[in-house]
XYZ file of C-alpha atoms in Angstrom:
417
model
C 120.579 146.398 128.932
C 118.213 147.062 131.048
C 116.734 143.395 131.650
C 119.847 142.020 132.589
C 119.269 139.578 129.694
C 117.526 138.984 126.500
C 116.537 135.089 127.248
C 113.775 133.650 129.340
C 114.960 135.618 132.223
C 114.972 138.881 130.636
C 111.830 137.874 129.038
C 110.080 137.343 132.646
C 112.070 140.211 134.427
C 109.834 142.397 131.911
C 106.333 140.917 132.948
C 107.169 141.563 136.655
C 107.808 144.964 135.969
C 104.174 145.598 134.432
C 102.972 143.246 137.218
C 104.335 144.910 140.175
C 103.016 147.960 138.429
C 99.563 146.667 139.653
C 100.842 145.098 142.748
C 102.148 149.164 143.171
C 98.674 150.651 143.078
C 97.409 147.231 145.968
C 100.036 148.495 148.211
C 98.706 151.666 147.888
C 94.979 150.387 148.981
C 93.846 150.644 145.081
C 92.423 147.857 143.710
C 91.616 143.503 145.477
C 92.873 141.523 142.149
C 95.253 141.042 139.005
C 95.135 138.727 136.188
C 97.750 137.243 133.837
C 96.988 135.695 130.893
C 99.654 133.816 128.668
C 98.106 133.599 125.646
C 98.314 131.214 122.850
C 99.956 133.738 120.394
C 102.819 134.195 122.658
C 101.182 137.464 124.073
C 101.078 137.503 127.329
C 98.405 140.924 129.461
C 98.570 141.844 133.145
C 94.462 143.162 133.916
C 93.878 145.010 137.350
C 91.297 146.500 139.419
C 92.815 149.788 140.464
C 92.549 153.317 139.731
C 93.447 153.051 136.097
C 96.393 155.220 134.554
C 96.112 158.332 134.776
C 94.565 159.833 131.384
C 94.943 163.720 131.764
C 97.971 165.683 130.210
C 100.940 166.008 131.993
C 101.612 169.640 131.986
C 105.174 168.971 131.802
C 105.641 167.267 128.531
C 102.041 168.434 127.151
C 101.333 164.157 126.752
C 98.930 162.242 128.744
C 99.870 160.241 131.469
C 99.343 157.060 129.712
C 101.784 158.064 127.009
C 104.522 159.493 129.852
C 104.288 156.140 131.706
C 105.392 153.948 128.837
C 107.374 156.720 127.027
C 109.280 158.000 129.310
C 111.663 156.681 131.748
C 111.157 156.013 135.351
C 107.851 157.369 134.969
C 105.773 154.787 136.365
C 104.020 155.172 139.826
C 106.063 158.435 139.857
C 103.875 160.111 138.273
C 101.976 163.107 138.957
C 102.658 163.879 141.951
C 100.977 160.212 143.049
C 104.331 158.180 143.522
C 104.154 155.230 145.517
C 105.651 155.003 148.897
C 107.624 152.310 148.122
C 106.973 150.864 145.129
C 108.482 147.262 143.663
C 109.864 147.665 139.837
C 112.544 145.055 139.304
C 115.381 147.027 137.624
C 113.519 150.281 137.895
C 113.599 150.376 134.633
C 109.938 151.042 134.312
C 106.933 150.334 131.490
C 108.668 152.399 128.511
C 111.005 149.833 128.505
C 108.996 146.987 128.978
C 107.492 148.834 125.296
C 109.890 149.697 124.230
C 111.242 146.125 124.011
C 107.899 144.988 122.506
C 106.680 144.444 118.645
C 103.181 145.338 119.732
C 102.038 146.857 123.524
C 98.432 147.491 124.106
C 96.930 149.372 126.799
C 93.351 149.634 127.958
C 92.377 152.071 130.957
C 89.185 152.124 132.393
C 88.936 155.676 134.121
C 85.795 158.452 134.491
C 82.911 156.389 133.219
C 84.844 155.416 129.749
C 87.122 152.775 128.111
C 90.492 154.331 126.749
C 93.437 152.298 124.420
C 96.362 153.380 123.284
C 98.459 151.123 121.039
C 102.729 151.240 120.647
C 104.885 149.175 117.848
C 108.661 148.971 119.798
C 107.765 151.747 121.696
C 106.303 154.409 119.334
C 102.416 155.176 119.493
C 100.597 153.869 116.563
C 97.136 152.376 115.821
C 96.826 148.992 114.477
C 94.279 147.932 112.119
C 92.299 145.359 114.024
C 88.730 145.025 112.476
C 88.479 142.237 112.344
C 89.989 141.576 115.943
C 93.748 140.946 116.721
C 95.199 137.919 113.966
C 97.205 135.565 116.047
C 99.065 134.708 112.822
C 100.497 138.442 112.594
C 99.060 141.058 114.947
C 101.975 143.347 114.205
C 101.987 143.993 109.966
C 99.195 146.701 109.170
C 99.485 149.713 111.092
C 99.807 153.662 110.643
C 102.154 156.106 112.413
C 100.714 158.169 114.537
C 98.377 157.395 117.490
C 96.912 159.113 120.563
C 95.082 157.543 123.704
C 91.433 157.440 122.345
C 88.009 156.798 124.217
C 86.959 153.222 122.752
C 83.538 152.904 124.990
C 81.751 153.271 128.173
C 81.538 151.758 131.903
C 80.014 152.314 135.079
C 81.689 155.198 136.779
C 83.150 153.234 139.633
C 84.924 150.518 137.614
C 88.032 151.226 137.449
C 91.042 149.054 135.646
C 94.469 148.917 133.839
C 94.952 146.203 130.909
C 97.824 145.666 129.228
C 99.149 143.074 126.745
C 102.004 142.792 125.001
C 103.754 141.219 122.231
C 107.762 140.622 123.022
C 109.965 142.053 120.423
C 111.468 138.722 118.544
C 114.315 141.246 116.674
C 115.700 141.211 120.749
C 114.992 138.382 122.927
C 116.055 134.917 121.921
C 113.769 132.277 120.055
C 113.733 130.379 122.706
C 113.118 133.048 125.450
C 109.460 131.962 126.729
C 106.948 133.038 129.882
C 107.748 130.529 132.188
C 104.778 129.811 134.080
C 106.061 127.726 137.142
C 108.606 130.491 137.695
C 105.174 132.585 137.458
C 103.512 131.062 140.366
C 106.013 130.971 142.365
C 106.765 134.780 142.121
C 102.938 135.001 142.458
C 102.153 132.969 145.513
C 104.880 134.830 147.017
C 103.192 138.384 146.056
C 99.775 136.988 147.823
C 101.552 136.655 150.858
C 103.577 139.996 151.004
C 100.299 141.845 149.945
C 97.528 140.436 151.951
C 93.945 140.367 150.435
C 95.610 140.906 146.688
C 94.338 137.723 144.303
C 96.177 137.036 141.718
C 95.130 135.374 139.039
C 97.611 132.599 136.824
C 96.358 131.241 133.021
C 98.266 129.735 130.567
C 95.921 129.551 127.360
C 99.665 128.243 125.555
C 98.622 124.449 126.023
C 95.565 122.261 124.792
C 93.431 122.977 127.921
C 94.037 126.193 130.087
C 95.875 126.132 132.991
C 94.427 128.096 135.712
C 96.018 128.678 139.298
C 94.733 131.753 142.054
C 96.210 133.129 144.946
C 94.970 135.042 147.865
C 96.090 135.044 151.462
C 94.260 137.453 153.924
C 96.762 135.821 157.109
C 99.619 138.423 155.425
C 103.781 136.702 156.416
C 102.400 135.032 159.096
C 100.917 132.646 156.940
C 103.465 133.082 154.687
C 105.675 131.895 157.731
C 103.563 128.568 157.990
C 103.882 127.772 154.441
C 107.289 127.717 154.279
C 108.112 126.151 158.061
C 109.405 122.920 157.509
C 109.133 121.026 160.791
C 106.552 121.311 162.958
C 106.385 124.185 165.389
C 107.836 124.534 168.479
C 106.542 128.349 168.843
C 103.505 130.083 167.545
C 104.087 132.264 164.734
C 105.596 135.997 166.807
C 105.249 139.536 164.499
C 107.938 142.019 165.429
C 105.913 145.260 163.423
C 106.751 149.376 163.270
C 107.819 152.414 161.933
C 110.763 154.634 162.250
C 111.930 157.646 160.895
C 115.633 158.668 158.945
C 117.499 160.953 157.344
C 118.774 160.407 154.670
C 120.871 162.418 151.644
C 120.328 162.377 148.252
C 120.901 164.757 145.047
C 118.293 166.487 143.666
C 118.707 169.166 140.765
C 119.006 172.777 141.530
C 116.574 174.234 139.166
C 118.077 177.729 139.520
C 121.450 176.512 138.812
C 120.900 173.301 136.925
C 123.393 171.159 139.246
C 122.927 168.580 141.231
C 122.671 169.244 144.937
C 122.337 167.231 148.119
C 119.800 167.316 150.748
C 119.039 166.307 153.627
C 115.536 164.759 153.282
C 113.267 162.679 155.997
C 111.692 158.905 155.366
C 110.198 156.730 156.696
C 110.833 152.710 156.941
C 107.897 150.252 157.941
C 109.092 146.964 159.408
C 106.903 143.889 159.715
C 108.820 140.560 160.668
C 106.927 136.930 161.280
C 108.634 134.157 163.156
C 109.114 130.863 164.725
C 111.593 128.549 165.679
C 110.133 124.289 164.699
C 110.986 121.004 165.887
C 113.864 120.290 163.381
C 117.431 122.473 162.716
C 116.551 124.117 159.202
C 116.932 127.607 159.339
C 114.437 129.276 156.996
C 114.742 133.175 156.304
C 113.752 135.404 153.644
C 114.183 139.056 152.808
C 112.331 141.321 151.408
C 112.001 145.266 149.865
C 108.997 146.649 149.402
C 107.333 142.900 147.765
C 111.077 142.508 146.089
C 112.941 139.481 147.389
C 116.572 140.212 148.132
C 118.284 136.279 148.178
C 121.141 138.187 149.126
C 119.592 139.962 152.344
C 121.225 143.677 153.152
C 121.321 145.736 155.747
C 117.389 144.515 156.563
C 118.832 140.719 157.585
C 121.470 142.624 159.736
C 119.839 144.295 161.444
C 117.392 141.063 162.268
C 120.335 138.951 163.136
C 121.864 141.914 165.539
C 118.535 142.168 167.820
C 117.927 138.118 167.174
C 121.487 138.015 169.372
C 121.394 140.332 171.378
C 117.831 139.306 173.021
C 118.657 135.723 173.248
C 121.876 136.763 174.903
C 120.967 139.027 177.261
C 117.466 136.525 177.846
C 120.132 133.952 178.418
C 122.737 135.408 180.498
C 119.597 136.781 182.688
C 118.249 132.909 183.095
C 121.793 131.452 182.851
C 121.959 129.207 186.327
C 117.994 128.153 185.288
C 119.399 127.220 182.324
C 123.010 126.098 182.898
C 124.048 127.518 180.527
C 127.823 128.889 182.049
C 129.515 131.355 180.894
C 129.549 130.830 176.712
C 127.823 132.991 174.766
C 125.360 132.017 172.128
C 126.051 132.511 168.511
C 124.057 133.404 165.479
C 124.025 130.070 164.319
C 122.779 128.875 167.687
C 119.192 131.370 167.635
C 118.706 130.515 163.671
C 118.318 126.958 163.686
C 114.992 125.475 163.437
C 114.095 129.333 163.258
C 111.619 130.296 159.906
C 110.897 133.819 159.371
C 109.624 136.624 157.148
C 111.973 140.143 157.084
C 110.107 143.329 154.999
C 110.693 145.909 155.137
C 109.210 149.227 152.968
C 110.953 152.569 152.277
C 110.816 154.969 149.543
C 113.589 155.110 147.379
C 116.207 151.856 149.424
C 119.643 152.205 148.180
C 120.916 148.228 146.586
C 124.391 146.865 146.335
C 124.447 146.108 142.655
C 121.568 146.533 139.517
C 119.461 143.505 140.560
C 118.294 144.780 143.414
C 119.686 141.509 145.235
C 120.943 143.419 148.253
C 119.405 146.040 150.605
C 122.590 148.859 151.201
C 120.491 151.772 152.760
C 121.992 152.036 155.845
C 119.858 153.306 158.833
C 117.803 150.653 158.158
C 119.925 148.239 159.893
C 119.507 150.160 163.125
C 115.630 150.543 162.133
C 114.683 147.385 162.065
C 116.848 146.155 164.862
C 115.001 148.948 167.412
C 111.568 147.110 166.229
C 112.989 143.284 166.211
C 114.453 143.960 169.707
C 111.082 146.363 171.267
C 108.641 143.423 170.009
C 111.092 140.492 171.059
C 111.589 142.214 174.833
C 107.588 142.961 175.297
C 107.516 139.363 174.404
C 109.973 137.555 177.272
C 108.293 140.205 179.945
C 104.385 139.357 178.855
C 103.243 138.037 181.992
C 100.981 136.400 179.929
C 100.546 132.371 180.738
C 101.547 131.521 177.433
C 103.691 133.582 176.406
C 105.839 132.471 179.145
C 105.648 128.752 178.387
C 106.897 130.012 174.544
C 109.816 132.086 175.504
C 111.131 129.125 178.145
C 111.140 126.902 175.395
C 112.867 129.045 173.036
C 115.451 129.959 175.761
C 115.972 125.862 176.094
C 116.793 125.380 172.567
C 119.238 128.246 171.777
C 120.510 126.776 174.976
C 120.720 123.105 173.383
C 121.882 123.724 170.185
C 124.529 125.962 172.014
C 125.866 123.416 173.744
C 125.744 121.007 171.093
C 127.882 123.295 169.285
C 130.783 123.522 171.871
C 130.244 119.472 172.629
C 130.761 118.847 168.582
C 134.257 121.428 168.840
C 135.459 119.243 171.577
C 135.528 116.493 169.778
C 136.821 117.791 167.206
C 139.177 118.849 168.812
C 140.184 115.747 170.416
C 139.845 113.875 167.729
C 143.230 115.664 166.705
């Protein structure tokens, strides 16, 4: 099962897949708004202001781009050579699986001065009888087999975007499966932080009165760190950003032999980290790959922790006499105490451990993140600016204080034995 379950979790996974297609467009610089509407009839609609799905005929299949995306596995953003360099997509199931799991799915595209439309019934193109409008009591009863993308109106040449509305198939999903608005709010807020300037509006029409929430953050992950931080700031938010190239061996299809062969390709990994220390002791570190959360970390988080440990150990050693640090070494927990951080990487075709993308496995990312973070931190510690010097000293004093407290607590515990 591509979506993991047929309860509310699976239902939400399908919705994330459609939303992430629109987010991928925003990541590519196309479109700055997404609306998600939970309709009272049980359907959900996702609207964006991006380029609009491709409507031209795809030569290999003879189908329009819209039909390829909604009927062929893993088509998504990779259609027509316009691949997103770092697309999201929860499980890579693509819009086609969402379509197959829907009793009805309608898609409308504004592009090239016209509005184009196409409908599907459990993944198969059909034409519904909506002469009197969509019937909330039974929107799926009357339809005719066979349908193709067709023009239904005109729009201004500059107007572009895509609207997808679908009704999940009750024969597949459990009766209590439902769209969870609170979960949608958390994910939308998170995405808006990760994609600065993208506005996401959520509308829930299922109750007596519509509920609406909107998110847009220009400050990106720096603002995200400030939102998550549970304590007063000890330092301002520090940023560590950079891009590195790396080589990776991937399987490709050799068209001559029809067999899969190994080929070395050059990739690019973009790193963006925001962090700040606070007056408390709680650690809040979240990591993301192509805007998708990796709650169990992976190579990007390992690279971040490696860099933090190395730089701060070196700096404490250089200032050991002034800090009265002795010969003891900092440990990771000393450094992370009071730290709030967001670690993000963007790269094409990341490797994950497991289908749910909770752990990033791409080996090269560890060293790349470590290099970027080390470079930015060392630049900060070497800065001659008064405010940077003061902040750097504050950090060193805090981590040494944490180290001494840890050593003291351990000594007391050993004495008690």
